[in-house]
PDB file of C-alpha atoms in Angstrom:
ATOM      1  CA  ASP W   6      77.972 -36.954 -78.480  1.00  0.00           C
ATOM      2  CA  ALA W   7      78.337 -40.227 -80.288  1.00  0.00           C
ATOM      3  CA  LYS W   8      80.183 -40.182 -83.614  1.00  0.00           C
ATOM      4  CA  THR W   9      78.562 -41.142 -86.813  1.00  0.00           C
ATOM      5  CA  THR W  10      79.651 -42.613 -89.951  1.00  0.00           C
ATOM      6  CA  GLN W  11      78.219 -42.061 -93.346  1.00  0.00           C
ATOM      7  CA  PRO W  12      79.352 -42.928 -96.994  1.00  0.00           C
ATOM      8  CA  PRO W  13      80.833 -39.989 -98.691  1.00  0.00           C
ATOM      9  CA  SER W  14      78.597 -40.219-101.650  1.00  0.00           C
ATOM     10  CA  MET W  15      75.614 -41.989-103.184  1.00  0.00           C
ATOM     11  CA  ASP W  16      73.657 -41.888-106.295  1.00  0.00           C
ATOM     12  CA  CYS W  17      69.783 -42.463-106.711  1.00  0.00           C
ATOM     13  CA  ALA W  18      67.732 -42.499-109.820  1.00  0.00           C
ATOM     14  CA  GLU W  19      64.937 -40.059-110.004  1.00  0.00           C
ATOM     15  CA  GLY W  20      61.646 -41.448-108.719  1.00  0.00           C
ATOM     16  CA  ARG W  21      63.165 -44.139-106.842  1.00  0.00           C
ATOM     17  CA  ALA W  22      63.646 -44.386-103.057  1.00  0.00           C
ATOM     18  CA  ALA W  23      66.885 -43.135-101.708  1.00  0.00           C
ATOM     19  CA  ASN W  24      68.114 -45.058 -98.584  1.00  0.00           C
ATOM     20  CA  LEU W  25      71.026 -43.252 -96.767  1.00  0.00           C
ATOM     21  CA  PRO W  26      72.691 -45.153 -94.096  1.00  0.00           C
ATOM     22  CA  CYS W  27      74.345 -44.031 -90.849  1.00  0.00           C
ATOM     23  CA  ASN W  28      76.342 -45.937 -88.235  1.00  0.00           C
ATOM     24  CA  HIS W  29      76.257 -44.762 -84.721  1.00  0.00           C
ATOM     25  CA  SER W  30      77.602 -47.653 -82.878  1.00  0.00           C
ATOM     26  CA  THR W  31      78.654 -45.727 -79.630  1.00  0.00           C
ATOM     27  CA  ILE W  32      75.177 -44.076 -79.211  1.00  0.00           C
ATOM     28  CA  SER W  33      73.935 -43.956 -75.681  1.00  0.00           C
ATOM     29  CA  GLY W  34      70.365 -44.513 -74.483  1.00  0.00           C
ATOM     30  CA  ASN W  35      69.501 -40.846 -74.226  1.00  0.00           C
ATOM     31  CA  GLU W  36      70.802 -39.565 -77.578  1.00  0.00           C
ATOM     32  CA  TYR W  37      68.649 -38.799 -80.421  1.00  0.00           C
ATOM     33  CA  VAL W  38      69.382 -39.319 -84.151  1.00  0.00           C
ATOM     34  CA  TYR W  39      68.798 -36.303 -86.250  1.00  0.00           C
ATOM     35  CA  TRP W  40      68.912 -35.799 -90.117  1.00  0.00           C
ATOM     36  CA  TYR W  41      69.517 -32.587 -91.791  1.00  0.00           C
ATOM     37  CA  ARG W  42      70.441 -31.709 -95.378  1.00  0.00           C
ATOM     38  CA  GLN W  43      72.285 -28.879 -97.145  1.00  0.00           C
ATOM     39  CA  ILE W  44      71.341 -27.996-100.721  1.00  0.00           C
ATOM     40  CA  HIS W  45      74.438 -26.384-102.511  1.00  0.00           C
ATOM     41  CA  SER W  46      75.453 -23.494-100.182  1.00  0.00           C
ATOM     42  CA  GLN W  47      72.027 -22.843 -98.575  1.00  0.00           C
ATOM     43  CA  GLY W  48      71.429 -23.161 -94.837  1.00  0.00           C
ATOM     44  CA  PRO W  49      71.049 -26.739 -93.559  1.00  0.00           C
ATOM     45  CA  GLN W  50      67.437 -27.894 -93.334  1.00  0.00           C
ATOM     46  CA  TYR W  51      65.972 -30.113 -90.813  1.00  0.00           C
ATOM     47  CA  ILE W  52      64.394 -33.366 -91.974  1.00  0.00           C
ATOM     48  CA  ILE W  53      63.674 -35.743 -89.239  1.00  0.00           C
ATOM     49  CA  HIS W  54      64.563 -37.188 -85.889  1.00  0.00           C
ATOM     50  CA  GLY W  55      64.030 -40.102 -83.749  1.00  0.00           C
ATOM     51  CA  LEU W  56      65.161 -41.980 -80.572  1.00  0.00           C
ATOM     52  CA  LYS W  57      64.175 -45.571 -81.033  1.00  0.00           C
ATOM     53  CA  ASN W  58      60.943 -45.849 -82.885  1.00  0.00           C
ATOM     54  CA  ASN W  59      60.772 -45.379 -86.579  1.00  0.00           C
ATOM     55  CA  GLU W  60      59.582 -42.065 -87.608  1.00  0.00           C
ATOM     56  CA  THR W  61      57.885 -40.619 -90.714  1.00  0.00           C
ATOM     57  CA  ASN W  62      56.917 -37.195 -91.886  1.00  0.00           C
ATOM     58  CA  GLU W  63      56.250 -35.505 -95.214  1.00  0.00           C
ATOM     59  CA  MET W  64      59.766 -35.430 -96.072  1.00  0.00           C
ATOM     60  CA  ALA W  65      61.269 -38.690 -95.182  1.00  0.00           C
ATOM     61  CA  SER W  66      61.220 -41.814 -93.077  1.00  0.00           C
ATOM     62  CA  LEU W  67      63.691 -42.745 -90.407  1.00  0.00           C
ATOM     63  CA  ILE W  68      64.367 -46.466 -89.679  1.00  0.00           C
ATOM     64  CA  ILE W  69      66.567 -47.210 -86.447  1.00  0.00           C
ATOM     65  CA  THR W  70      67.721 -50.571 -85.770  1.00  0.00           C
ATOM     66  CA  GLU W  71      66.622 -52.282 -82.573  1.00  0.00           C
ATOM     67  CA  ASP W  72      70.081 -52.002 -81.114  1.00  0.00           C
ATOM     68  CA  ARG W  73      70.113 -48.443 -82.214  1.00  0.00           C
ATOM     69  CA  LYS W  74      73.676 -48.704 -83.682  1.00  0.00           C
ATOM     70  CA  SER W  75      72.507 -47.720 -87.041  1.00  0.00           C
ATOM     71  CA  SER W  76      69.821 -45.816 -88.795  1.00  0.00           C
ATOM     72  CA  THR W  77      68.614 -45.205 -92.430  1.00  0.00           C
ATOM     73  CA  LEU W  78      66.993 -42.144 -93.824  1.00  0.00           C
ATOM     74  CA  ILE W  79      64.535 -43.047 -96.563  1.00  0.00           C
ATOM     75  CA  LEU W  80      63.412 -40.445 -99.203  1.00  0.00           C
ATOM     76  CA  PRO W  81      60.513 -42.439-100.745  1.00  0.00           C
ATOM     77  CA  HIS W  82      60.406 -40.806-104.382  1.00  0.00           C
ATOM     78  CA  ALA W  83      63.762 -38.944-104.975  1.00  0.00           C
ATOM     79  CA  THR W  84      63.581 -35.940-107.089  1.00  0.00           C
ATOM     80  CA  LEU W  85      66.308 -33.758-108.590  1.00  0.00           C
ATOM     81  CA  ARG W  86      65.623 -31.146-105.947  1.00  0.00           C
ATOM     82  CA  ASP W  87      66.805 -33.769-103.287  1.00  0.00           C
ATOM     83  CA  THR W  88      70.336 -33.524-104.461  1.00  0.00           C
ATOM     84  CA  ALA W  89      72.272 -32.393-101.455  1.00  0.00           C
ATOM     85  CA  VAL W  90      74.447 -33.290 -98.749  1.00  0.00           C
ATOM     86  CA  TYR W  91      72.745 -35.258 -95.904  1.00  0.00           C
ATOM     87  CA  TYR W  92      73.926 -35.165 -92.344  1.00  0.00           C
ATOM     88  CA  CYS W  93      73.405 -37.731 -89.746  1.00  0.00           C
ATOM     89  CA  ILE W  94      73.777 -36.276 -86.313  1.00  0.00           C
ATOM     90  CA  VAL W  95      73.501 -37.944 -82.783  1.00  0.00           C
ATOM     91  CA  LYS W  96      72.919 -35.470 -79.884  1.00  0.00           C
ATOM     92  CA  THR W  97      71.963 -35.451 -76.375  1.00  0.00           C
ATOM     93  CA  GLY W  98      70.591 -32.520 -74.499  1.00  0.00           C
ATOM     94  CA  ALA W  99      72.436 -29.618 -76.030  1.00  0.00           C
ATOM     95  CA  ASN W 100      71.249 -28.142 -79.414  1.00  0.00           C
ATOM     96  CA  ASN W 101      74.663 -27.205 -80.673  1.00  0.00           C
ATOM     97  CA  LEU W 102      74.791 -29.893 -83.294  1.00  0.00           C
ATOM     98  CA  PHE W 103      78.087 -31.081 -84.494  1.00  0.00           C
ATOM     99  CA  PHE W 104      78.040 -31.822 -88.162  1.00  0.00           C
ATOM    100  CA  GLY W 105      80.380 -34.369 -89.808  1.00  0.00           C
ATOM    101  CA  THR W 106      81.007 -34.694 -93.601  1.00  0.00           C
ATOM    102  CA  GLY W 107      77.752 -36.267 -94.511  1.00  0.00           C
ATOM    103  CA  THR W 108      76.769 -37.985 -97.649  1.00  0.00           C
ATOM    104  CA  ARG W 109      76.573 -36.223-100.831  1.00  0.00           C
ATOM    105  CA  LEU W 110      73.320 -37.616-102.594  1.00  0.00           C
ATOM    106  CA  THR W 111      73.115 -37.097-106.298  1.00  0.00           C
ATOM    107  CA  VAL W 112      69.624 -37.739-107.864  1.00  0.00           C
ATOM    108  CA  ILE W 113      70.194 -38.858-111.641  1.00  0.00           C
ATOM    109  CA  PRO W 114      67.408 -38.051-113.995  1.00  0.00           C
TER     110      PRO W 114
ATOM    111  CA  ASP H  15      61.968 -19.758 -95.955  1.00  0.00           C
ATOM    112  CA  SER H  16      63.205 -20.846 -92.412  1.00  0.00           C
ATOM    113  CA  GLY H  17      62.142 -17.551 -90.758  1.00  0.00           C
ATOM    114  CA  VAL H  18      65.749 -16.695 -89.794  1.00  0.00           C
ATOM    115  CA  THR H  19      67.067 -13.650 -91.413  1.00  0.00           C
ATOM    116  CA  GLN H  20      70.799 -13.007 -91.798  1.00  0.00           C
ATOM    117  CA  THR H  21      72.499  -9.717 -93.193  1.00  0.00           C
ATOM    118  CA  PRO H  22      74.459  -9.025 -95.052  1.00  0.00           C
ATOM    119  CA  LYS H  23      74.181 -11.674 -97.544  1.00  0.00           C
ATOM    120  CA  HIS H  24      77.669 -11.035 -99.122  1.00  0.00           C
ATOM    121  CA  LEU H  25      80.531  -9.101 -97.662  1.00  0.00           C
ATOM    122  CA  ILE H  26      84.091  -8.417 -99.069  1.00  0.00           C
ATOM    123  CA  THR H  27      86.662  -6.816 -96.966  1.00  0.00           C
ATOM    124  CA  ALA H  28      90.416  -6.724 -96.448  1.00  0.00           C
ATOM    125  CA  THR H  29      92.625  -8.453 -93.877  1.00  0.00           C
ATOM    126  CA  GLY H  30      92.972  -6.724 -90.628  1.00  0.00           C
ATOM    127  CA  GLN H  31      89.448  -5.369 -90.843  1.00  0.00           C
ATOM    128  CA  ARG H  32      86.411  -5.800 -88.644  1.00  0.00           C
ATOM    129  CA  VAL H  33      82.919  -6.821 -89.586  1.00  0.00           C
ATOM    130  CA  THR H  34      79.628  -7.484 -87.930  1.00  0.00           C
ATOM    131  CA  LEU H  35      77.108 -10.088 -89.053  1.00  0.00           C
ATOM    132  CA  ARG H  36      73.461  -9.804 -88.026  1.00  0.00           C
ATOM    133  CA  CYS H  37      70.836 -12.548 -87.315  1.00  0.00           C
ATOM    134  CA  SER H  38      67.271 -12.208 -86.452  1.00  0.00           C
ATOM    135  CA  PRO H  39      65.858 -15.518 -85.148  1.00  0.00           C
ATOM    136  CA  ARG H  40      62.421 -16.940 -85.964  1.00  0.00           C
ATOM    137  CA  SER H  41      59.688 -15.180 -83.996  1.00  0.00           C
ATOM    138  CA  GLY H  42      59.512 -16.680 -80.639  1.00  0.00           C
ATOM    139  CA  ASP H  43      62.865 -18.637 -80.689  1.00  0.00           C
ATOM    140  CA  LEU H  44      65.046 -17.876 -77.619  1.00  0.00           C
ATOM    141  CA  SER H  45      68.155 -19.735 -78.854  1.00  0.00           C
ATOM    142  CA  VAL H  46      70.588 -18.552 -81.451  1.00  0.00           C
ATOM    143  CA  TYR H  47      73.578 -20.560 -82.797  1.00  0.00           C
ATOM    144  CA  TRP H  48      76.510 -19.314 -85.060  1.00  0.00           C
ATOM    145  CA  TYR H  49      78.222 -21.773 -87.486  1.00  0.00           C
ATOM    146  CA  GLN H  50      81.123 -21.316 -89.792  1.00  0.00           C
ATOM    147  CA  GLN H  51      81.511 -23.192 -92.951  1.00  0.00           C
ATOM    148  CA  SER H  52      84.598 -22.995 -94.973  1.00  0.00           C
ATOM    149  CA  LEU H  53      85.577 -25.287 -97.845  1.00  0.00           C
ATOM    150  CA  ASP H  54      88.053 -27.264 -96.046  1.00  0.00           C
ATOM    151  CA  GLN H  55      86.399 -27.336 -92.600  1.00  0.00           C
ATOM    152  CA  GLY H  56      82.750 -28.147 -93.065  1.00  0.00           C
ATOM    153  CA  LEU H  57      80.141 -26.820 -90.818  1.00  0.00           C
ATOM    154  CA  GLN H  58      81.838 -25.670 -87.476  1.00  0.00           C
ATOM    155  CA  PHE H  59      79.759 -24.901 -84.397  1.00  0.00           C
ATOM    156  CA  LEU H  60      80.944 -21.474 -83.060  1.00  0.00           C
ATOM    157  CA  ILE H  61      78.673 -20.348 -80.144  1.00  0.00           C
ATOM    158  CA  GLN H  62      75.151 -20.453 -78.842  1.00  0.00           C
ATOM    159  CA  TYR H  63      73.050 -17.942 -76.959  1.00  0.00           C
ATOM    160  CA  TYR H  64      69.812 -18.490 -75.188  1.00  0.00           C
ATOM    161  CA  ASN H  65      67.684 -15.543 -74.069  1.00  0.00           C
ATOM    162  CA  GLY H  66      70.738 -13.208 -74.055  1.00  0.00           C
ATOM    163  CA  GLU H  67      73.137 -15.540 -72.153  1.00  0.00           C
ATOM    164  CA  GLU H  68      75.966 -17.570 -73.596  1.00  0.00           C
ATOM    165  CA  ARG H  69      75.224 -21.234 -73.373  1.00  0.00           C
ATOM    166  CA  ALA H  70      77.737 -23.123 -75.356  1.00  0.00           C
ATOM    167  CA  LYS H  71      81.010 -22.410 -76.921  1.00  0.00           C
ATOM    168  CA  GLY H  72      82.576 -24.300 -79.837  1.00  0.00           C
ATOM    169  CA  ASN H  73      85.682 -23.634 -82.102  1.00  0.00           C
ATOM    170  CA  ILE H  74      85.210 -19.791 -81.817  1.00  0.00           C
ATOM    171  CA  LEU H  75      88.562 -17.785 -82.231  1.00  0.00           C
ATOM    172  CA  GLU H  76      89.386 -15.118 -79.601  1.00  0.00           C
ATOM    173  CA  ARG H  77      89.235 -12.541 -82.504  1.00  0.00           C
ATOM    174  CA  PHE H  78      85.502 -13.438 -82.754  1.00  0.00           C
ATOM    175  CA  SER H  79      82.742 -12.355 -80.427  1.00  0.00           C
ATOM    176  CA  ALA H  80      78.971 -12.542 -80.318  1.00  0.00           C
ATOM    177  CA  GLN H  81      76.095 -11.347 -78.215  1.00  0.00           C
ATOM    178  CA  GLN H  82      72.308 -11.612 -78.245  1.00  0.00           C
ATOM    179  CA  PHE H  83      70.348  -8.469 -77.584  1.00  0.00           C
ATOM    180  CA  PRO H  84      67.004  -8.023 -75.452  1.00  0.00           C
ATOM    181  CA  ASP H  85      65.020  -8.258 -78.853  1.00  0.00           C
ATOM    182  CA  LEU H  86      66.763 -11.641 -79.362  1.00  0.00           C
ATOM    183  CA  HIS H  87      68.714 -10.760 -82.450  1.00  0.00           C
ATOM    184  CA  SER H  88      72.307 -11.612 -82.462  1.00  0.00           C
ATOM    185  CA  GLU H  89      75.484 -10.191 -83.886  1.00  0.00           C
ATOM    186  CA  LEU H  90      78.737 -12.092 -84.694  1.00  0.00           C
ATOM    187  CA  ASN H  91      81.747  -9.718 -84.558  1.00  0.00           C
ATOM    188  CA  LEU H  92      84.851 -10.687 -86.510  1.00  0.00           C
ATOM    189  CA  SER H  93      88.002  -8.605 -86.022  1.00  0.00           C
ATOM    190  CA  SER H  94      91.582  -8.708 -87.358  1.00  0.00           C
ATOM    191  CA  LEU H  95      90.239 -10.576 -90.163  1.00  0.00           C
ATOM    192  CA  GLU H  96      92.587 -13.015 -91.964  1.00  0.00           C
ATOM    193  CA  LEU H  97      92.401 -14.661 -95.417  1.00  0.00           C
ATOM    194  CA  GLY H  98      91.479 -17.872 -93.730  1.00  0.00           C
ATOM    195  CA  ASP H  99      88.325 -16.334 -92.133  1.00  0.00           C
ATOM    196  CA  SER H 100      86.620 -16.338 -95.593  1.00  0.00           C
ATOM    197  CA  ALA H 101      83.661 -18.575 -95.150  1.00  0.00           C
ATOM    198  CA  LEU H 102      79.916 -18.854 -94.964  1.00  0.00           C
ATOM    199  CA  TYR H 103      78.675 -17.967 -91.591  1.00  0.00           C
ATOM    200  CA  PHE H 104      75.249 -19.307 -90.723  1.00  0.00           C
ATOM    201  CA  CYS H 105      73.048 -18.388 -88.045  1.00  0.00           C
ATOM    202  CA  ALA H 106      70.228 -20.889 -86.576  1.00  0.00           C
ATOM    203  CA  SER H 107      67.513 -20.535 -83.974  1.00  0.00           C
ATOM    204  CA  SER H 108      65.507 -22.905 -81.873  1.00  0.00           C
ATOM    205  CA  SER H 109      62.830 -22.509 -79.324  1.00  0.00           C
ATOM    206  CA  SER H 110      64.791 -24.269 -76.709  1.00  0.00           C
ATOM    207  CA  PHE H 111      68.524 -24.566 -75.648  1.00  0.00           C
ATOM    208  CA  GLY H 112      68.353 -28.305 -75.637  1.00  0.00           C
ATOM    209  CA  ALA H 113      66.172 -30.073 -72.869  1.00  0.00           C
ATOM    210  CA  GLY H 114      67.273 -33.477 -73.690  1.00  0.00           C
ATOM    211  CA  ASP H 115      63.975 -34.571 -74.805  1.00  0.00           C
ATOM    212  CA  GLY H 116      64.755 -34.470 -78.534  1.00  0.00           C
ATOM    213  CA  SER H 117      62.984 -31.135 -79.174  1.00  0.00           C
ATOM    214  CA  GLY H 118      64.482 -28.195 -80.503  1.00  0.00           C
ATOM    215  CA  GLU H 119      65.521 -28.645 -84.115  1.00  0.00           C
ATOM    216  CA  LEU H 120      67.560 -25.907 -85.479  1.00  0.00           C
ATOM    217  CA  PHE H 121      66.304 -23.492 -88.267  1.00  0.00           C
ATOM    218  CA  PHE H 122      69.036 -21.990 -90.357  1.00  0.00           C
ATOM    219  CA  GLY H 123      69.191 -18.834 -92.202  1.00  0.00           C
ATOM    220  CA  GLU H 124      70.758 -18.566 -95.557  1.00  0.00           C
ATOM    221  CA  GLY H 125      74.181 -17.445 -94.428  1.00  0.00           C
ATOM    222  CA  SER H 126      76.496 -14.438 -94.912  1.00  0.00           C
ATOM    223  CA  ARG H 127      79.230 -14.998 -97.337  1.00  0.00           C
ATOM    224  CA  LEU H 128      82.426 -13.306 -96.126  1.00  0.00           C
ATOM    225  CA  THR H 129      85.425 -12.818 -98.465  1.00  0.00           C
ATOM    226  CA  VAL H 130      88.647 -11.572 -97.010  1.00  0.00           C
ATOM    227  CA  LEU H 131      91.111 -10.179 -99.548  1.00  0.00           C
TER     228      LEU H 131
END
């Protein structure tokens, strides 16, 4: 699976959009981009995934660049409960996801 | 609530002992995954089972073993425990084993916190 690079930490003001970047320059054509988050020491929570088209669900939007070498997770109106570690993961067929170090997002009141 | 149940939530034991962690997957999910999260290692994939058979192996120590039973629940057995085995152990489940079609997001339980003294 391709390696991902994320900033170690970010801050976002409550109510503003949080934009979390991820670089995956070695991604191959059949690899999906997945995002998970982990709030404190709870179990990781699935957020969204995509292949090449932008995706949106009730939690977030995923923007994937045309060359697929990077993506951005967007939380449109961040709340304090969105404070968590966000993981960007690239995977092929196997579901045994490999988590990196992620981005620690802190939402500030 | 992810629908994945893990027991016990907390466990304190001594070095050299053996413990068993239990996981009940979401209803209908055939795949079970085990992960270990310690302070200095992050989330490490240990092992995956699909419908009772081992599907993938990660950084699982020889002192650790797992199995998935016919009713699809899974157990992770940790033996000859060492101080460094203290960690959060997560179980996750999915409906598939990974078909390459992007399906099969994982649903994680709340974890079992193991403390080895």
